[in-house]
Amino acid sequence: MTNPAHPGRMLFLNIPVADLERSKAFFAKLGFGFNPKFTDETAACMLVGEHAFVMLLSREKFAEFAKLPTADPTTHTLGLYCFSVSSRDEVDAVSAAALAAGGSEADGPEDYGFMYSRSFFDLDGHGWQVMWMDPTAAEQGPAEFAASTQGADTPA
């Protein structure tokens, strides 16, 4: 990376949801937990990574923070939310759990060799992608990783 990460920096992504309890139940079925210290009847702090969180906010609570009108995620793309998992099999398992919990498939599997992903829409229509990336590719970058593996299957 050209700029070092900022120690102690955390990421909070805020998204509006129509029914907070229903959304919490949906994401719990995908394996996410919630920080009770930052969860109440208007908001739920979903744990995504060590320093990354998604705040599921009731539409009313979200409107308190937003300075512009809130778009409908079923008709407008607000953002594309991607999170990583530890294996290709886990990509499929989380995607299957999302569909079983009432989500809908956005895209079928996308396989780039060094990266594998699937996408779905949650109960509110927000687009999510679950992905796995080869740890070496993540460290080196996709182009360098591809160059290092090119011809690896070719006998010498």
PDB file of C-alpha atoms in Angstrom:
ATOM      1  CA  MET A   1       0.000   0.000   0.000  1.00  0.00           C
ATOM      2  CA  THR A   2       1.238   3.453  -0.754  1.00  0.00           C
ATOM      3  CA  ASN A   3      -0.292   5.013   2.351  1.00  0.00           C
ATOM      4  CA  PRO A   4      -0.132   3.151   5.651  1.00  0.00           C
ATOM      5  CA  ALA A   5      -3.335   2.159   7.403  1.00  0.00           C
ATOM      6  CA  HIS A   6      -4.364   4.425  10.232  1.00  0.00           C
ATOM      7  CA  PRO A   7      -3.936   2.610  13.550  1.00  0.00           C
ATOM      8  CA  GLY A   8      -7.161   2.440  15.488  1.00  0.00           C
ATOM      9  CA  ARG A   9      -9.296   3.685  12.610  1.00  0.00           C
ATOM     10  CA  MET A  10     -12.683   2.014  12.364  1.00  0.00           C
ATOM     11  CA  LEU A  11     -15.197   1.915   9.520  1.00  0.00           C
ATOM     12  CA  PHE A  12     -18.926   2.356  10.164  1.00  0.00           C
ATOM     13  CA  LEU A  13     -21.180   2.015   7.142  1.00  0.00           C
ATOM     14  CA  ASN A  14     -24.756   3.202   7.770  1.00  0.00           C
ATOM     15  CA  ILE A  15     -27.615   1.768   5.715  1.00  0.00           C
ATOM     16  CA  PRO A  16     -31.377   2.258   6.045  1.00  0.00           C
ATOM     17  CA  VAL A  17     -33.630  -0.746   6.599  1.00  0.00           C
ATOM     18  CA  ALA A  18     -37.422  -0.983   6.611  1.00  0.00           C
ATOM     19  CA  ASP A  19     -37.706  -3.458   9.504  1.00  0.00           C
ATOM     20  CA  LEU A  20     -34.750  -3.540  11.886  1.00  0.00           C
ATOM     21  CA  GLU A  21     -35.646  -6.801  13.651  1.00  0.00           C
ATOM     22  CA  ARG A  22     -36.243  -8.567  10.333  1.00  0.00           C
ATOM     23  CA  SER A  23     -32.890  -7.306   8.995  1.00  0.00           C
ATOM     24  CA  LYS A  24     -31.069  -8.410  12.149  1.00  0.00           C
ATOM     25  CA  ALA A  25     -32.582 -11.886  11.825  1.00  0.00           C
ATOM     26  CA  PHE A  26     -31.584 -12.032   8.140  1.00  0.00           C
ATOM     27  CA  PHE A  27     -27.940 -11.121   8.784  1.00  0.00           C
ATOM     28  CA  ALA A  28     -27.736 -13.379  11.847  1.00  0.00           C
ATOM     29  CA  LYS A  29     -28.626 -16.277   9.519  1.00  0.00           C
ATOM     30  CA  LEU A  30     -25.577 -15.301   7.440  1.00  0.00           C
ATOM     31  CA  GLY A  31     -23.365 -15.612  10.532  1.00  0.00           C
ATOM     32  CA  PHE A  32     -23.102 -11.960  11.590  1.00  0.00           C
ATOM     33  CA  GLY A  33     -23.258 -10.866  15.209  1.00  0.00           C
ATOM     34  CA  PHE A  34     -24.250  -7.535  16.754  1.00  0.00           C
ATOM     35  CA  ASN A  35     -22.649  -5.321  19.377  1.00  0.00           C
ATOM     36  CA  PRO A  36     -25.351  -4.831  22.035  1.00  0.00           C
ATOM     37  CA  LYS A  37     -23.679  -1.613  23.266  1.00  0.00           C
ATOM     38  CA  PHE A  38     -24.553   0.062  19.954  1.00  0.00           C
ATOM     39  CA  THR A  39     -27.855  -1.661  19.266  1.00  0.00           C
ATOM     40  CA  ASP A  40     -31.305  -0.437  20.266  1.00  0.00           C
ATOM     41  CA  GLU A  41     -34.797  -0.262  18.767  1.00  0.00           C
ATOM     42  CA  THR A  42     -33.603   2.139  16.010  1.00  0.00           C
ATOM     43  CA  ALA A  43     -30.139   0.793  15.163  1.00  0.00           C
ATOM     44  CA  ALA A  44     -28.057  -2.379  15.183  1.00  0.00           C
ATOM     45  CA  CYS A  45     -24.262  -2.481  14.989  1.00  0.00           C
ATOM     46  CA  MET A  46     -23.372  -5.481  12.827  1.00  0.00           C
ATOM     47  CA  LEU A  47     -19.832  -6.800  13.278  1.00  0.00           C
ATOM     48  CA  VAL A  48     -18.126  -7.337   9.911  1.00  0.00           C
ATOM     49  CA  GLY A  49     -14.425  -7.289  10.769  1.00  0.00           C
ATOM     50  CA  GLU A  50     -12.080  -6.351  13.570  1.00  0.00           C
ATOM     51  CA  HIS A  51     -12.598  -2.645  12.861  1.00  0.00           C
ATOM     52  CA  ALA A  52     -15.456  -2.682  10.349  1.00  0.00           C
ATOM     53  CA  PHE A  53     -19.138  -2.395  11.168  1.00  0.00           C
ATOM     54  CA  VAL A  54     -22.415  -1.954   9.336  1.00  0.00           C
ATOM     55  CA  MET A  55     -24.999   0.094  11.161  1.00  0.00           C
ATOM     56  CA  LEU A  56     -28.454  -1.123  10.230  1.00  0.00           C
ATOM     57  CA  LEU A  57     -30.627   1.928  10.875  1.00  0.00           C
ATOM     58  CA  SER A  58     -34.383   2.290  10.782  1.00  0.00           C
ATOM     59  CA  ARG A  59     -35.352   4.595   7.924  1.00  0.00           C
ATOM     60  CA  GLU A  60     -36.333   7.248  10.472  1.00  0.00           C
ATOM     61  CA  LYS A  61     -32.972   7.024  12.269  1.00  0.00           C
ATOM     62  CA  PHE A  62     -31.089   7.061   8.953  1.00  0.00           C
ATOM     63  CA  ALA A  63     -32.971  10.222   7.927  1.00  0.00           C
ATOM     64  CA  GLU A  64     -31.669  11.974  11.072  1.00  0.00           C
ATOM     65  CA  PHE A  65     -28.107  11.582   9.730  1.00  0.00           C
ATOM     66  CA  ALA A  66     -28.697  11.959   5.987  1.00  0.00           C
ATOM     67  CA  LYS A  67     -28.631  15.465   4.523  1.00  0.00           C
ATOM     68  CA  LEU A  68     -30.244  14.364   1.242  1.00  0.00           C
ATOM     69  CA  PRO A  69     -33.383  12.348   0.532  1.00  0.00           C
ATOM     70  CA  THR A  70     -32.958   8.612   1.046  1.00  0.00           C
ATOM     71  CA  ALA A  71     -33.119   6.613  -2.167  1.00  0.00           C
ATOM     72  CA  ASP A  72     -35.085   3.385  -2.445  1.00  0.00           C
ATOM     73  CA  PRO A  73     -32.511   0.558  -2.727  1.00  0.00           C
ATOM     74  CA  THR A  74     -34.974  -1.509  -4.761  1.00  0.00           C
ATOM     75  CA  THR A  75     -34.927   1.093  -7.560  1.00  0.00           C
ATOM     76  CA  HIS A  76     -31.605   2.916  -7.102  1.00  0.00           C
ATOM     77  CA  THR A  77     -28.137   1.671  -6.241  1.00  0.00           C
ATOM     78  CA  LEU A  78     -26.957   3.336  -3.048  1.00  0.00           C
ATOM     79  CA  GLY A  79     -23.736   1.388  -2.826  1.00  0.00           C
ATOM     80  CA  LEU A  80     -22.379  -2.096  -3.312  1.00  0.00           C
ATOM     81  CA  TYR A  81     -21.319  -3.749  -0.085  1.00  0.00           C
ATOM     82  CA  CYS A  82     -18.659  -6.434  -0.227  1.00  0.00           C
ATOM     83  CA  PHE A  83     -17.182  -8.549   2.542  1.00  0.00           C
ATOM     84  CA  SER A  84     -14.629 -11.316   2.435  1.00  0.00           C
ATOM     85  CA  VAL A  85     -14.767 -14.832   3.827  1.00  0.00           C
ATOM     86  CA  SER A  86     -12.035 -17.402   4.369  1.00  0.00           C
ATOM     87  CA  SER A  87     -12.750 -19.855   1.539  1.00  0.00           C
ATOM     88  CA  ARG A  88     -14.523 -20.448  -1.755  1.00  0.00           C
ATOM     89  CA  ASP A  89     -16.844 -22.914   0.004  1.00  0.00           C
ATOM     90  CA  GLU A  90     -17.792 -20.227   2.525  1.00  0.00           C
ATOM     91  CA  VAL A  91     -18.735 -17.894  -0.356  1.00  0.00           C
ATOM     92  CA  ASP A  92     -21.240 -20.504  -1.512  1.00  0.00           C
ATOM     93  CA  ALA A  93     -22.458 -21.235   2.029  1.00  0.00           C
ATOM     94  CA  VAL A  94     -23.092 -17.570   2.887  1.00  0.00           C
ATOM     95  CA  SER A  95     -24.792 -16.982  -0.470  1.00  0.00           C
ATOM     96  CA  ALA A  96     -27.018 -20.013   0.069  1.00  0.00           C
ATOM     97  CA  ALA A  97     -27.873 -18.767   3.565  1.00  0.00           C
ATOM     98  CA  ALA A  98     -28.796 -15.338   2.158  1.00  0.00           C
ATOM     99  CA  LEU A  99     -31.157 -16.901  -0.380  1.00  0.00           C
ATOM    100  CA  ALA A 100     -32.662 -19.257   2.219  1.00  0.00           C
ATOM    101  CA  ALA A 101     -33.241 -16.291   4.560  1.00  0.00           C
ATOM    102  CA  GLY A 102     -35.261 -14.417   1.919  1.00  0.00           C
ATOM    103  CA  GLY A 103     -32.603 -12.573  -0.073  1.00  0.00           C
ATOM    104  CA  SER A 104     -32.456 -12.790  -3.848  1.00  0.00           C
ATOM    105  CA  GLU A 105     -29.556 -13.603  -6.140  1.00  0.00           C
ATOM    106  CA  ALA A 106     -27.995 -10.627  -7.905  1.00  0.00           C
ATOM    107  CA  ASP A 107     -25.312 -12.506  -9.844  1.00  0.00           C
ATOM    108  CA  GLY A 108     -24.200 -16.085 -10.186  1.00  0.00           C
ATOM    109  CA  PRO A 109     -20.690 -17.113  -9.208  1.00  0.00           C
ATOM    110  CA  GLU A 110     -17.845 -15.040 -10.605  1.00  0.00           C
ATOM    111  CA  ASP A 111     -14.556 -16.947 -10.700  1.00  0.00           C
ATOM    112  CA  TYR A 112     -11.340 -15.116 -11.553  1.00  0.00           C
ATOM    113  CA  GLY A 113      -9.026 -17.840 -10.257  1.00  0.00           C
ATOM    114  CA  PHE A 114      -7.438 -15.692  -7.559  1.00  0.00           C
ATOM    115  CA  MET A 115     -10.875 -14.371  -6.493  1.00  0.00           C
ATOM    116  CA  TYR A 116     -14.314 -15.974  -6.265  1.00  0.00           C
ATOM    117  CA  SER A 117     -17.552 -14.152  -5.452  1.00  0.00           C
ATOM    118  CA  ARG A 118     -21.342 -14.243  -5.470  1.00  0.00           C
ATOM    119  CA  SER A 119     -23.806 -11.396  -5.068  1.00  0.00           C
ATOM    120  CA  PHE A 120     -27.252 -11.095  -3.522  1.00  0.00           C
ATOM    121  CA  PHE A 121     -29.823  -8.495  -2.528  1.00  0.00           C
ATOM    122  CA  ASP A 122     -30.844  -8.340   1.128  1.00  0.00           C
ATOM    123  CA  LEU A 123     -34.440  -7.950   2.320  1.00  0.00           C
ATOM    124  CA  ASP A 124     -34.362  -4.193   1.626  1.00  0.00           C
ATOM    125  CA  GLY A 125     -32.794  -4.507  -1.822  1.00  0.00           C
ATOM    126  CA  HIS A 126     -29.231  -3.510  -0.839  1.00  0.00           C
ATOM    127  CA  GLY A 127     -26.643  -5.215  -3.048  1.00  0.00           C
ATOM    128  CA  TRP A 128     -24.074  -7.393  -1.243  1.00  0.00           C
ATOM    129  CA  GLN A 129     -21.135  -9.369  -2.553  1.00  0.00           C
ATOM    130  CA  VAL A 130     -19.423 -12.124  -0.597  1.00  0.00           C
ATOM    131  CA  MET A 131     -15.942 -12.912  -1.852  1.00  0.00           C
ATOM    132  CA  TRP A 132     -12.841 -14.963  -1.239  1.00  0.00           C
ATOM    133  CA  MET A 133      -9.420 -13.873  -2.464  1.00  0.00           C
ATOM    134  CA  ASP A 134      -6.281 -15.977  -2.494  1.00  0.00           C
ATOM    135  CA  PRO A 135      -4.174 -14.567   0.388  1.00  0.00           C
ATOM    136  CA  THR A 136      -1.108 -14.327  -1.852  1.00  0.00           C
ATOM    137  CA  ALA A 137      -3.070 -12.358  -4.450  1.00  0.00           C
ATOM    138  CA  ALA A 138      -4.369 -10.059  -1.732  1.00  0.00           C
ATOM    139  CA  GLU A 139      -0.803  -9.416  -0.576  1.00  0.00           C
ATOM    140  CA  GLN A 140       0.828  -9.078  -3.995  1.00  0.00           C
ATOM    141  CA  GLY A 141      -2.025  -7.562  -5.973  1.00  0.00           C
ATOM    142  CA  PRO A 142      -3.902  -9.347  -8.760  1.00  0.00           C
ATOM    143  CA  ALA A 143      -1.542  -8.454 -11.634  1.00  0.00           C
ATOM    144  CA  GLU A 144       1.616  -9.503  -9.806  1.00  0.00           C
ATOM    145  CA  PHE A 145      -0.075 -12.679  -8.547  1.00  0.00           C
ATOM    146  CA  ALA A 146      -1.196 -13.578 -12.099  1.00  0.00           C
ATOM    147  CA  ALA A 147       2.332 -13.015 -13.409  1.00  0.00           C
ATOM    148  CA  SER A 148       3.815 -15.214 -10.652  1.00  0.00           C
ATOM    149  CA  THR A 149       1.425 -18.078 -11.412  1.00  0.00           C
ATOM    150  CA  GLN A 150       1.504 -17.809 -15.199  1.00  0.00           C
ATOM    151  CA  GLY A 151       3.020 -20.959 -16.557  1.00  0.00           C
ATOM    152  CA  ALA A 152       3.077 -22.615 -13.125  1.00  0.00           C
ATOM    153  CA  ASP A 153       1.119 -25.541 -14.565  1.00  0.00           C
ATOM    154  CA  THR A 154       3.412 -25.809 -17.572  1.00  0.00           C
ATOM    155  CA  PRO A 155       6.116 -28.489 -17.229  1.00  0.00           C
ATOM    156  CA  ALA A 156       9.698 -27.223 -17.335  1.00  0.00           C
TER     157      ALA A 156
END
